[in-house]
Amino acid sequence: MSIETQIVDAVIVGAGFGGMYQLHRFRNMGLTTRVFDKASDVGGTWYWNRYPGARCDVESMAYSYSFSPELEQEWQWTEKYPTQPEILRYAQHVADRFDLRRDITFDTKVLSAHWDEGVGRWRVKTDGGETVEAQFLIMATGCLSAPKEIDIDGAASFRGPTYATHSWPHEGVDFSGQRVAVIGTGSSGIQTIPEVAKQAASMVVFQRTPNYSMPAQNRPLDPDEIAAMKAKYRDFRKAQRESGFGVPVPQPTMPAGMDTADGRQQKFQAGWDEGSLVAILTSYTDTLTNATANNYAQEFIRDKIRDIVDDPQTAEDLCPKTYPMGTKRPCLDTNYYATFNRDDVELVNLRRTPIECITDKGVKTTDAEYEVDTIVYATGFDAMTGALTRIDIRGKDGQSLRDVWADGPVSYLGLSISGFPNLFTVTGPSSPSVLSNMMVSIEQHVDWISDCIQWMNDQGHTVLEATPEAQEEWRAHVEVQGNLTLYPQADSWYMGANVPGKPRVFMAYIGGVGVYRVVCDSIAAQGYYGYVTDGASAMAAK
Ligand code: FAD
Ligand code: NAP
């Protein structure tokens, strides 16, 4: 029996923080909306990534919605850095409070979205067999939601259980008495290794590239500091929006080379003690743009690793040396380096002895076969583009997004793609997104998209599309900005370098969320410069 096609104003794909807020805004604008998520509940990232130790590394009172002062005042965060269960409870509370779930269809994957030029609508198909048509299609599919395929030979032959950090079992995993292998030492690996090691009988960590990690210095929040933040929340939110990374920090005033060695040591130590992702990176004006300045910060972290880790060879293996600090996502940890002082934890440096394959018994490197009972993959994501290209998205003239992005993603502002009318991406490639506190970027994008659609309705436009010229201007600008920094030097997921065969493009805008907001606002104020509406320039139409 075929299900009748429903026609709505908007379809939103994804019910993480992006999709949830977008739904709330559309409701208030009076748009009929359907939301789809393949998860069974809201929360996105925080629904899926339930591995032991999973935690945000932006402070809880900053990593939360700002759109509702009432919500802000009533919700009580308990720790400086919230755990995954606490963030998920927050997402669920938001869903309850704003009655969001009634428009969300869970356990449903969007398979395709095709633009029907004739009717000016997106035709969206799901794996539930449903087809929905919508004037607007909002992709709130997440930057870090499409797991990277396991690219190690023999992975299927392992006879024990395997787990992946990005889709952890809801019932949890008991590692007691188990010999565990962990593959991957990015943020997920670094968070989960100390926790799993506490439980397991033994652990072998397979590290291909070491990361720069700093102690989170996590702690319970004091009622007085919560009250103080709640009293100044409006000002704090404004400062977040105007900041570089979505986290207000004092702006550095001098390049690292102008300070004394002692001065640098003191500044970096203060950053280390603060337990913040950006404190060391923002100690000086040129840490992310000047290799020598960056090396001062690198050396500081390497010395810390050498201090903490007892075995000199293990310490040296844990020291990142092949890329500038900050150009792969830095990590915050709790006892990560100290975990390698445990007698039952071993580090295998895959640069010296690469993995040959997974066998039925464990992990085989060029040097040895490590027999284990369980393998944990913390091998990351097909970031930024994966969630979008896994959907069969076709715009004008049937052109496929996969083809358009074959040489790397192109986008106008990370919000729109030329040739794909009325489609918006929340924190899409070439916006600040993953280089920021993502709650700030998500809210900014959702607000901008909502205001744009309201403007279209007010002006009587039904179709809006980015021009190829504006898109190319923005692409070139993002590239120039990226090339002013050290980011392109790293084989990072920011560059697409973690996924074999993925084009090497720096996929985020490094200008900062404050500057980016001004750009987006001015584009709107100019009557949506760079867009055409219903065949006419938006500016001219205004
Ligand atoms: P997501 O939360 O990723 O939600 C996207 C949703 O879309 C998912 O639920 C997914 O199931 C759904 N979806 C995708 N494709 C389809 C489809 N075809 N059909 C149906 N549903 C689909 N950011 C920070 O700022 N600070 C942090 O400390 C931080 N920590 C993180 C820790 C981890 C482990 C990870 C993975 C990411 C972290 N991030 C962090 C980034 C995080 O993704 C964002 O902060 C934020 O949660 C993203 O929200 P979102 O709604 O944009 O996307
Ligand atoms: P990731 O940073 O991409 O790390 C993946 C790890 O797996 C890397 O060490 C990688 O090595 C390794 N790896 C991948 N394929 C491998 C292979 N075939 N053989 C051996 N090793 C392999 O992924 P992630 O840790 O899931 O984190 C992704 C992003 O999510 C983070 O950067 C961050 O933005 C976010 N996150 C944040 C937090 C937080 O603290 N709040 C926690 C988790 C995730 P190479 O580096 O050599 O490729």
XYZ file of C-alpha atoms and ligand atoms in Angstrom:
643
model
C 0.000 0.000 0.000
C 1.547 3.312 -0.965
C 1.540 6.095 1.570
C 0.148 9.388 0.297
C 2.736 12.110 -0.272
C 2.471 14.820 2.338
C 3.241 18.428 1.414
C 4.755 20.618 4.101
C 6.572 23.930 4.202
C 9.834 22.454 5.432
C 11.644 19.192 5.969
C 14.513 19.122 8.436
C 16.931 16.196 8.369
C 18.476 15.630 11.793
C 17.177 16.085 15.324
C 20.401 17.075 17.049
C 20.784 20.552 18.483
C 20.624 22.020 14.971
C 17.420 20.311 13.864
C 15.718 20.819 17.216
C 16.234 24.570 17.237
C 15.318 24.848 13.555
C 12.028 23.093 14.261
C 11.334 25.443 17.164
C 11.971 28.503 14.974
C 9.812 27.194 12.119
C 6.955 26.443 14.512
C 7.054 29.995 15.752
C 6.985 31.231 12.150
C 3.915 29.101 11.461
C 5.631 26.739 8.990
C 4.422 23.166 8.775
C 7.489 21.027 9.341
C 8.551 17.395 9.357
C 11.813 16.325 10.964
C 13.477 12.970 10.327
C 16.253 11.309 12.266
C 17.583 7.791 12.052
C 18.146 7.912 15.819
C 15.388 6.863 18.202
C 15.388 10.168 20.044
C 16.736 13.704 19.967
C 20.324 14.696 20.740
C 22.287 13.810 17.585
C 25.950 13.515 18.573
C 24.975 13.025 22.204
C 22.481 10.314 21.320
C 25.060 8.265 19.420
C 28.412 8.803 21.144
C 27.825 7.052 24.488
C 31.299 5.648 25.025
C 32.723 5.709 28.562
C 34.319 9.105 29.208
C 32.327 10.929 26.500
C 32.148 14.531 27.501
C 31.935 17.956 25.939
C 35.087 20.029 25.927
C 33.332 23.357 25.838
C 32.110 24.387 29.270
C 28.536 23.380 30.002
C 27.211 26.856 30.656
C 28.646 27.940 27.311
C 27.678 24.787 25.369
C 23.932 25.294 25.665
C 21.158 27.106 23.840
C 20.908 30.853 24.302
C 17.604 31.365 22.494
C 15.446 30.967 25.590
C 16.443 32.929 28.706
C 13.873 30.900 30.662
C 15.493 27.619 29.616
C 18.870 29.066 30.463
C 17.724 29.975 33.947
C 15.903 26.753 34.782
C 18.468 24.187 33.606
C 21.126 23.222 36.159
C 24.471 22.015 34.828
C 26.456 20.059 37.381
C 30.020 19.979 36.019
C 32.391 22.346 34.283
C 32.486 19.940 31.321
C 29.214 18.030 30.971
C 29.140 14.301 30.413
C 27.344 12.776 27.442
C 24.432 11.562 29.648
C 23.948 15.059 31.052
C 23.963 16.686 27.594
C 21.526 14.068 26.336
C 19.232 14.785 29.305
C 19.447 18.469 28.411
C 18.473 17.752 24.788
C 15.572 15.623 26.006
C 14.482 18.356 28.396
C 14.483 20.865 25.528
C 12.405 18.458 23.420
C 9.894 18.102 26.277
C 9.819 21.764 27.171
C 9.118 22.911 23.615
C 7.048 19.848 22.720
C 9.308 19.108 19.759
C 8.862 15.369 19.346
C 5.370 15.582 17.836
C 6.886 16.766 14.542
C 9.883 14.434 14.575
C 9.874 11.007 12.988
C 12.580 8.896 14.615
C 14.203 5.662 13.461
C 13.868 6.984 9.938
C 16.670 7.642 7.530
C 16.344 10.096 4.691
C 17.549 8.339 1.567
C 17.065 10.948 -1.113
C 15.973 14.501 -1.747
C 15.276 15.648 -5.281
C 14.357 19.171 -6.329
C 11.261 19.264 -8.500
C 11.652 22.369 -10.595
C 8.073 22.153 -11.884
C 6.441 22.528 -8.488
C 9.329 24.262 -6.713
C 9.572 21.686 -3.974
C 11.985 19.099 -2.601
C 10.765 15.528 -2.810
C 12.208 13.692 0.181
C 12.146 9.902 0.493
C 12.804 7.911 3.631
C 13.680 4.315 4.379
C 10.235 4.044 5.935
C 8.777 4.267 2.435
C 7.422 7.743 2.996
C 7.652 10.620 0.519
C 7.265 14.177 1.719
C 7.372 17.298 -0.423
C 8.633 20.538 1.038
C 9.360 24.033 -0.193
C 12.419 24.204 2.054
C 14.912 21.498 2.934
C 17.155 22.022 5.938
C 20.080 19.674 6.322
C 20.849 19.587 10.036
C 22.691 16.336 9.501
C 25.773 17.205 11.583
C 29.450 17.711 10.786
C 30.528 14.639 12.756
C 27.709 12.164 12.317
C 28.784 9.937 9.425
C 31.228 7.354 10.782
C 34.355 6.711 8.772
C 34.351 3.218 7.284
C 36.835 0.892 8.958
C 39.707 0.841 6.490
C 41.752 -1.981 8.020
C 42.090 -5.346 6.297
C 40.426 -8.289 7.937
C 38.224 -6.258 10.281
C 35.327 -8.668 9.772
C 37.393 -11.690 10.743
C 37.794 -10.814 14.429
C 35.843 -13.339 16.472
C 35.275 -11.227 19.587
C 32.958 -8.279 20.056
C 33.869 -4.938 18.494
C 32.567 -1.530 19.476
C 32.754 1.878 17.832
C 32.775 5.055 19.900
C 30.381 6.776 17.480
C 27.571 4.249 17.936
C 28.036 2.841 21.398
C 25.514 0.308 22.761
C 22.868 1.957 24.916
C 23.160 -0.725 27.565
C 26.882 -0.005 28.003
C 29.750 -2.505 27.826
C 31.324 -4.432 30.687
C 35.051 -4.707 30.005
C 35.839 -6.485 33.269
C 38.427 -9.204 32.758
C 38.776 -8.340 29.062
C 41.932 -7.789 27.024
C 40.968 -4.740 25.008
C 42.483 -3.168 21.886
C 41.692 0.478 21.171
C 42.413 1.763 17.678
C 42.468 5.540 17.350
C 43.773 8.334 19.539
C 41.677 11.338 18.511
C 39.353 13.070 20.979
C 37.115 9.996 21.311
C 40.005 7.603 21.924
C 41.678 9.985 24.349
C 38.475 10.316 26.371
C 37.618 6.646 26.453
C 41.054 5.040 26.935
C 41.479 6.041 30.622
C 37.930 4.922 31.461
C 38.077 1.566 29.704
C 41.582 0.921 31.064
C 40.224 1.211 34.622
C 37.908 -1.722 33.963
C 39.752 -3.933 31.499
C 42.230 -6.649 32.461
C 44.672 -5.140 29.966
C 44.685 -2.705 27.098
C 46.715 -2.157 23.962
C 46.355 1.276 22.364
C 47.139 1.456 18.653
C 48.226 4.975 17.824
C 48.880 6.199 14.309
C 49.188 9.922 15.038
C 49.592 11.306 18.559
C 47.482 14.298 19.552
C 48.091 17.422 21.589
C 45.963 16.881 24.663
C 45.575 19.003 27.777
C 43.980 18.163 31.096
C 40.334 19.226 31.208
C 40.673 20.137 34.904
C 37.055 19.112 35.173
C 35.214 19.705 38.443
C 31.712 20.050 39.833
C 30.165 23.474 39.335
C 29.760 25.566 42.426
C 26.231 26.963 43.047
C 27.685 30.459 43.374
C 29.399 30.342 39.995
C 26.204 29.030 38.391
C 24.265 31.910 39.926
C 26.918 34.401 38.821
C 26.793 33.147 35.231
C 22.994 33.157 35.209
C 23.032 36.755 36.387
C 25.226 37.831 33.470
C 24.057 35.338 30.842
C 22.856 37.925 28.318
C 26.210 39.700 28.294
C 28.063 36.387 28.162
C 26.025 35.194 25.173
C 26.755 38.435 23.337
C 30.462 37.951 24.008
C 30.249 34.357 22.726
C 28.655 35.511 19.483
C 31.297 38.174 18.933
C 34.258 35.942 19.779
C 36.581 33.954 17.522
C 35.796 30.401 18.618
C 32.406 30.968 20.256
C 34.120 30.996 23.630
C 34.895 34.428 25.040
C 38.569 34.606 25.968
C 40.890 37.547 26.468
C 42.374 38.545 23.125
C 46.129 38.061 22.829
C 48.082 41.230 22.223
C 51.554 40.096 21.205
C 53.266 37.515 19.054
C 54.973 34.697 20.911
C 58.432 35.710 19.728
C 58.155 39.054 21.516
C 57.773 37.397 24.903
C 60.597 35.956 26.991
C 61.001 32.203 27.397
C 59.847 32.582 31.016
C 56.903 34.668 29.957
C 55.824 32.028 27.456
C 56.243 29.269 30.020
C 54.027 31.149 32.462
C 51.325 31.857 29.883
C 51.249 28.267 28.636
C 51.232 26.934 32.194
C 48.274 29.195 33.003
C 46.491 27.792 29.928
C 47.304 24.224 30.981
C 46.017 24.873 34.513
C 42.844 26.497 33.200
C 41.885 23.352 31.311
C 40.506 24.927 28.171
C 40.804 23.967 24.514
C 41.716 27.455 23.406
C 43.726 28.924 26.312
C 47.145 27.887 25.005
C 46.181 28.470 21.377
C 45.098 32.026 22.148
C 48.047 32.918 24.386
C 49.686 34.765 21.494
C 48.489 36.398 18.306
C 50.415 34.126 15.972
C 50.172 30.587 17.377
C 48.043 29.410 14.455
C 49.837 31.368 11.764
C 53.557 31.230 12.549
C 55.459 27.952 12.689
C 58.025 29.188 15.207
C 55.358 30.565 17.521
C 53.433 27.335 17.230
C 56.524 25.339 18.051
C 56.803 27.091 21.438
C 53.350 25.781 22.327
C 54.173 22.337 20.941
C 57.339 22.094 23.001
C 55.430 23.052 26.140
C 52.975 20.187 25.629
C 55.702 17.701 24.692
C 57.576 18.572 27.891
C 54.397 17.941 29.865
C 54.020 14.527 28.247
C 57.647 13.688 29.067
C 57.025 14.779 32.690
C 53.872 12.720 33.089
C 54.783 9.488 31.311
C 57.344 7.333 33.121
C 58.679 5.254 30.253
C 60.801 7.515 28.016
C 60.066 5.614 24.792
C 56.317 5.621 25.466
C 56.493 9.330 26.268
C 58.342 10.042 23.036
C 55.802 7.989 21.075
C 52.987 10.004 22.634
C 54.599 13.318 21.646
C 53.068 14.826 18.508
C 55.795 16.162 16.245
C 54.555 15.999 12.685
C 52.011 18.831 12.553
C 51.439 22.189 14.235
C 49.428 22.292 17.438
C 45.769 23.185 16.833
C 45.771 22.140 13.178
C 44.261 18.807 14.139
C 41.514 19.240 16.696
C 43.237 19.487 20.114
C 41.879 17.357 22.944
C 40.987 17.757 26.574
C 41.446 14.712 28.739
C 41.231 13.287 32.205
C 44.355 11.251 33.042
C 45.102 10.327 29.444
C 48.892 10.424 29.501
C 49.066 9.009 33.049
C 47.076 5.985 31.871
C 50.214 4.847 30.036
C 51.966 4.485 33.407
C 49.681 1.567 34.209
C 51.360 -1.833 33.977
C 48.353 -3.191 32.115
C 48.334 -0.557 29.349
C 50.613 -0.732 26.329
C 51.081 1.761 23.505
C 51.816 0.550 19.994
C 53.261 3.202 17.691
C 51.826 2.408 14.284
C 54.271 4.751 12.587
C 57.013 2.292 13.552
C 55.008 -0.901 13.210
C 51.861 -0.351 11.114
C 48.795 -2.564 11.377
C 48.878 -5.281 8.736
C 45.433 -6.614 9.423
C 42.869 -7.636 11.975
C 42.899 -11.374 12.543
C 40.384 -13.631 14.234
C 42.379 -13.246 17.471
C 43.319 -9.599 17.468
C 45.459 -6.980 15.773
C 48.506 -7.883 13.725
C 51.178 -5.291 13.125
C 54.398 -5.656 11.163
C 55.993 -6.594 14.479
C 53.565 -8.826 16.382
C 50.056 -10.169 16.720
C 48.261 -8.724 19.747
C 45.647 -11.180 20.995
C 42.653 -9.464 22.564
C 39.066 -10.248 23.539
C 37.507 -6.994 22.362
C 38.326 -4.238 19.875
C 37.200 -0.640 20.315
C 37.341 1.495 17.194
C 37.754 5.211 17.806
C 38.574 5.878 14.182
C 36.472 8.974 13.560
C 34.170 10.354 10.928
C 33.763 11.223 7.291
C 33.480 14.739 8.628
C 31.702 17.784 7.220
C 30.469 16.233 3.997
C 29.820 12.541 4.741
C 26.309 12.913 6.147
C 25.271 14.967 3.126
C 26.882 12.934 0.367
C 25.464 9.719 1.804
C 22.026 11.058 0.866
C 21.094 11.104 -2.827
C 20.588 14.868 -3.097
C 19.767 16.192 -6.555
C 19.244 19.836 -7.351
C 18.384 21.676 -10.553
C 18.652 19.643 -13.769
C 19.053 16.531 -11.659
C 22.644 17.385 -10.724
C 23.834 15.339 -7.822
C 25.510 16.880 -4.780
C 28.013 14.017 -4.784
C 29.125 15.060 -8.281
C 29.156 18.762 -7.480
C 31.359 18.039 -4.455
C 33.555 15.446 -6.164
C 36.601 17.733 -5.888
C 35.674 18.961 -2.415
C 32.686 20.816 -1.017
C 31.672 24.180 -2.426
C 29.113 26.297 -0.692
C 28.017 29.888 -0.280
C 28.717 30.761 3.366
C 28.345 27.128 4.400
C 24.611 27.827 4.202
C 23.610 27.290 0.561
C 24.851 25.502 -2.523
C 24.451 26.946 -5.992
C 22.181 24.707 -8.054
C 20.296 23.508 -4.962
C 17.505 26.042 -4.440
C 15.785 26.393 -1.065
C 18.222 23.947 0.515
C 20.111 25.158 3.569
C 22.890 23.449 5.487
C 23.247 24.047 9.222
C 26.988 24.455 9.948
C 27.819 23.371 6.429
C 31.356 23.250 5.024
C 33.029 26.672 4.683
C 31.328 28.067 7.773
C 33.137 28.286 11.162
C 31.257 25.193 12.427
C 33.800 22.760 13.855
C 36.287 25.540 14.589
C 33.861 26.905 17.152
C 31.664 26.136 20.096
C 29.102 24.561 17.835
C 26.097 25.690 19.827
C 26.958 29.264 18.901
C 27.364 28.389 15.240
C 24.206 26.275 15.153
C 22.054 29.038 16.628
C 23.510 31.624 14.277
C 22.833 29.458 11.231
C 19.319 28.529 12.280
C 18.478 32.170 12.995
C 19.906 33.285 9.663
C 18.041 30.578 7.718
C 14.784 31.358 9.524
C 15.129 35.102 8.920
C 15.923 34.462 5.266
C 12.789 32.361 4.801
C 10.714 34.956 6.642
C 12.123 37.615 4.321
C 11.262 35.484 1.290
C 7.714 35.101 2.517
C 7.404 38.812 3.256
C 8.724 39.671 -0.224
C 6.583 37.077 -1.954
C 9.538 34.987 -3.153
C 9.133 31.256 -3.281
C 12.577 30.195 -4.521
C 16.034 31.364 -3.473
C 19.366 30.142 -4.776
C 23.002 31.111 -4.332
C 24.688 32.291 -7.511
C 27.772 30.420 -8.738
C 29.712 33.719 -8.715
C 28.969 34.459 -5.057
C 29.730 30.877 -4.128
C 33.095 31.058 -5.906
C 33.916 34.373 -4.179
C 33.224 32.782 -0.809
C 35.127 29.598 -1.632
C 38.178 31.615 -2.656
C 37.928 33.754 0.489
C 37.719 30.701 2.745
C 40.721 29.205 0.966
C 42.771 32.401 1.274
C 41.932 32.669 4.976
C 42.860 29.035 5.538
C 46.154 29.463 3.695
C 47.109 32.314 6.011
C 47.186 29.734 8.799
C 49.022 26.510 9.533
C 45.840 24.395 9.247
C 46.477 23.113 5.708
C 49.758 21.565 6.887
C 48.082 18.792 8.874
C 46.592 15.539 7.629
C 43.421 16.271 9.565
C 39.765 15.582 9.079
C 39.408 19.371 8.656
C 41.305 18.727 5.386
C 39.448 15.514 4.528
C 42.777 13.713 4.935
C 41.482 11.013 7.288
C 39.304 9.385 4.642
C 41.173 7.603 1.858
C 40.448 9.230 -1.503
C 38.685 12.280 -0.083
C 39.729 15.533 -1.804
C 42.118 17.653 0.250
C 40.279 20.905 0.988
C 40.251 22.956 4.192
C 36.555 22.699 4.975
C 35.991 25.370 7.616
C 36.062 29.155 7.774
C 38.794 30.339 10.113
C 37.772 34.009 10.223
C 35.976 33.483 13.544
C 32.317 33.310 14.485
C 32.113 37.035 15.287
C 33.456 38.151 11.917
C 31.440 35.508 10.100
C 28.224 36.683 11.761
C 28.897 40.234 10.571
C 29.410 38.911 7.023
C 26.168 36.907 7.098
C 24.211 39.788 8.592
C 25.509 42.223 6.031
C 24.586 39.840 3.209
C 21.043 39.717 4.593
C 20.964 43.490 5.059
C 21.935 43.935 1.398
C 18.820 42.028 0.388
C 20.583 38.658 0.368
C 23.512 39.585 -1.799
C 24.720 36.645 -3.836
C 21.332 35.009 -4.132
C 18.697 35.003 -6.840
C 15.039 34.628 -6.064
C 12.430 33.364 -8.473
C 14.794 34.102 -11.338
C 15.624 37.641 -10.228
C 18.492 38.989 -8.152
C 17.309 39.121 -4.568
C 18.799 42.573 -4.260
C 17.013 43.826 -7.357
C 13.776 42.251 -6.241
C 13.875 44.104 -2.967
P 24.349 16.150 15.117
O 24.285 16.247 16.580
O 25.438 15.355 14.513
O 22.936 15.608 14.635
C 22.741 15.227 13.307
C 21.622 14.212 13.283
O 21.280 13.983 11.918
C 21.999 12.863 13.874
O 21.140 12.536 14.922
C 21.873 11.888 12.717
O 21.333 10.649 13.116
C 20.920 12.635 11.799
N 21.084 12.252 10.403
C 22.180 12.394 9.616
N 21.918 11.921 8.383
C 20.642 11.478 8.395
C 19.796 10.881 7.425
N 20.203 10.637 6.174
N 18.535 10.564 7.780
C 18.090 10.783 9.054
N 18.848 11.337 10.004
C 20.105 11.682 9.673
N 31.147 20.367 19.534
C 31.495 21.342 20.389
O 31.249 22.509 20.103
N 32.090 21.043 21.571
C 32.353 19.773 21.939
O 32.932 19.542 22.970
C 32.003 18.735 21.062
N 32.201 17.447 21.412
C 31.867 16.467 20.527
C 32.061 15.153 20.904
C 31.807 14.132 20.013
C 31.995 12.707 20.426
C 31.382 14.425 18.706
C 31.146 13.338 17.708
C 31.138 15.738 18.338
C 31.361 16.764 19.252
N 31.100 18.094 18.952
C 31.410 19.082 19.837
C 30.446 18.439 17.706
C 28.918 18.150 17.803
O 28.633 17.344 16.725
C 28.145 19.462 17.835
O 28.506 20.200 18.983
C 26.617 19.325 17.832
O 26.156 18.380 18.737
C 26.124 19.064 16.436
O 24.722 19.146 16.403
P 23.962 18.991 15.011
O 22.527 19.015 15.311
O 24.478 19.975 14.046
O 24.433 17.582 14.457
P 39.461 11.514 14.950
O 39.874 12.731 15.645
O 39.390 11.544 13.481
O 40.435 10.360 15.440
C 40.437 9.120 14.817
C 41.652 8.366 15.253
O 41.632 7.098 14.640
C 42.955 9.031 14.843
O 43.905 8.818 15.834
C 43.311 8.287 13.572
O 44.670 8.329 13.243
C 42.863 6.909 13.945
N 42.612 6.066 12.801
C 41.692 6.224 11.843
N 41.773 5.239 10.946
C 42.785 4.442 11.339
C 43.373 3.277 10.815
N 42.926 2.724 9.696
N 44.423 2.722 11.474
C 44.868 3.282 12.607
N 44.348 4.381 13.157
C 43.328 4.969 12.518
O 38.012 11.012 15.454
P 37.336 11.215 16.883
O 38.313 10.943 17.953
O 36.066 10.457 16.886
O 37.022 12.748 16.943
C 36.429 13.411 15.847
C 36.022 14.802 16.282
O 34.835 14.743 17.093
C 37.020 15.498 17.180
O 38.100 16.028 16.475
C 36.161 16.542 17.832
O 35.854 17.595 16.985
C 34.896 15.736 18.094
N 35.004 15.100 19.422
C 35.068 15.904 20.512
C 35.172 15.343 21.759
C 35.263 16.180 22.967
O 36.261 16.193 23.620
N 34.246 16.843 23.320
C 35.208 13.979 21.908
C 35.140 13.186 20.768
C 35.034 13.759 19.514
P 45.223 9.500 12.303
O 45.176 10.745 13.114
O 46.582 9.046 11.948
O 44.309 9.569 11.121
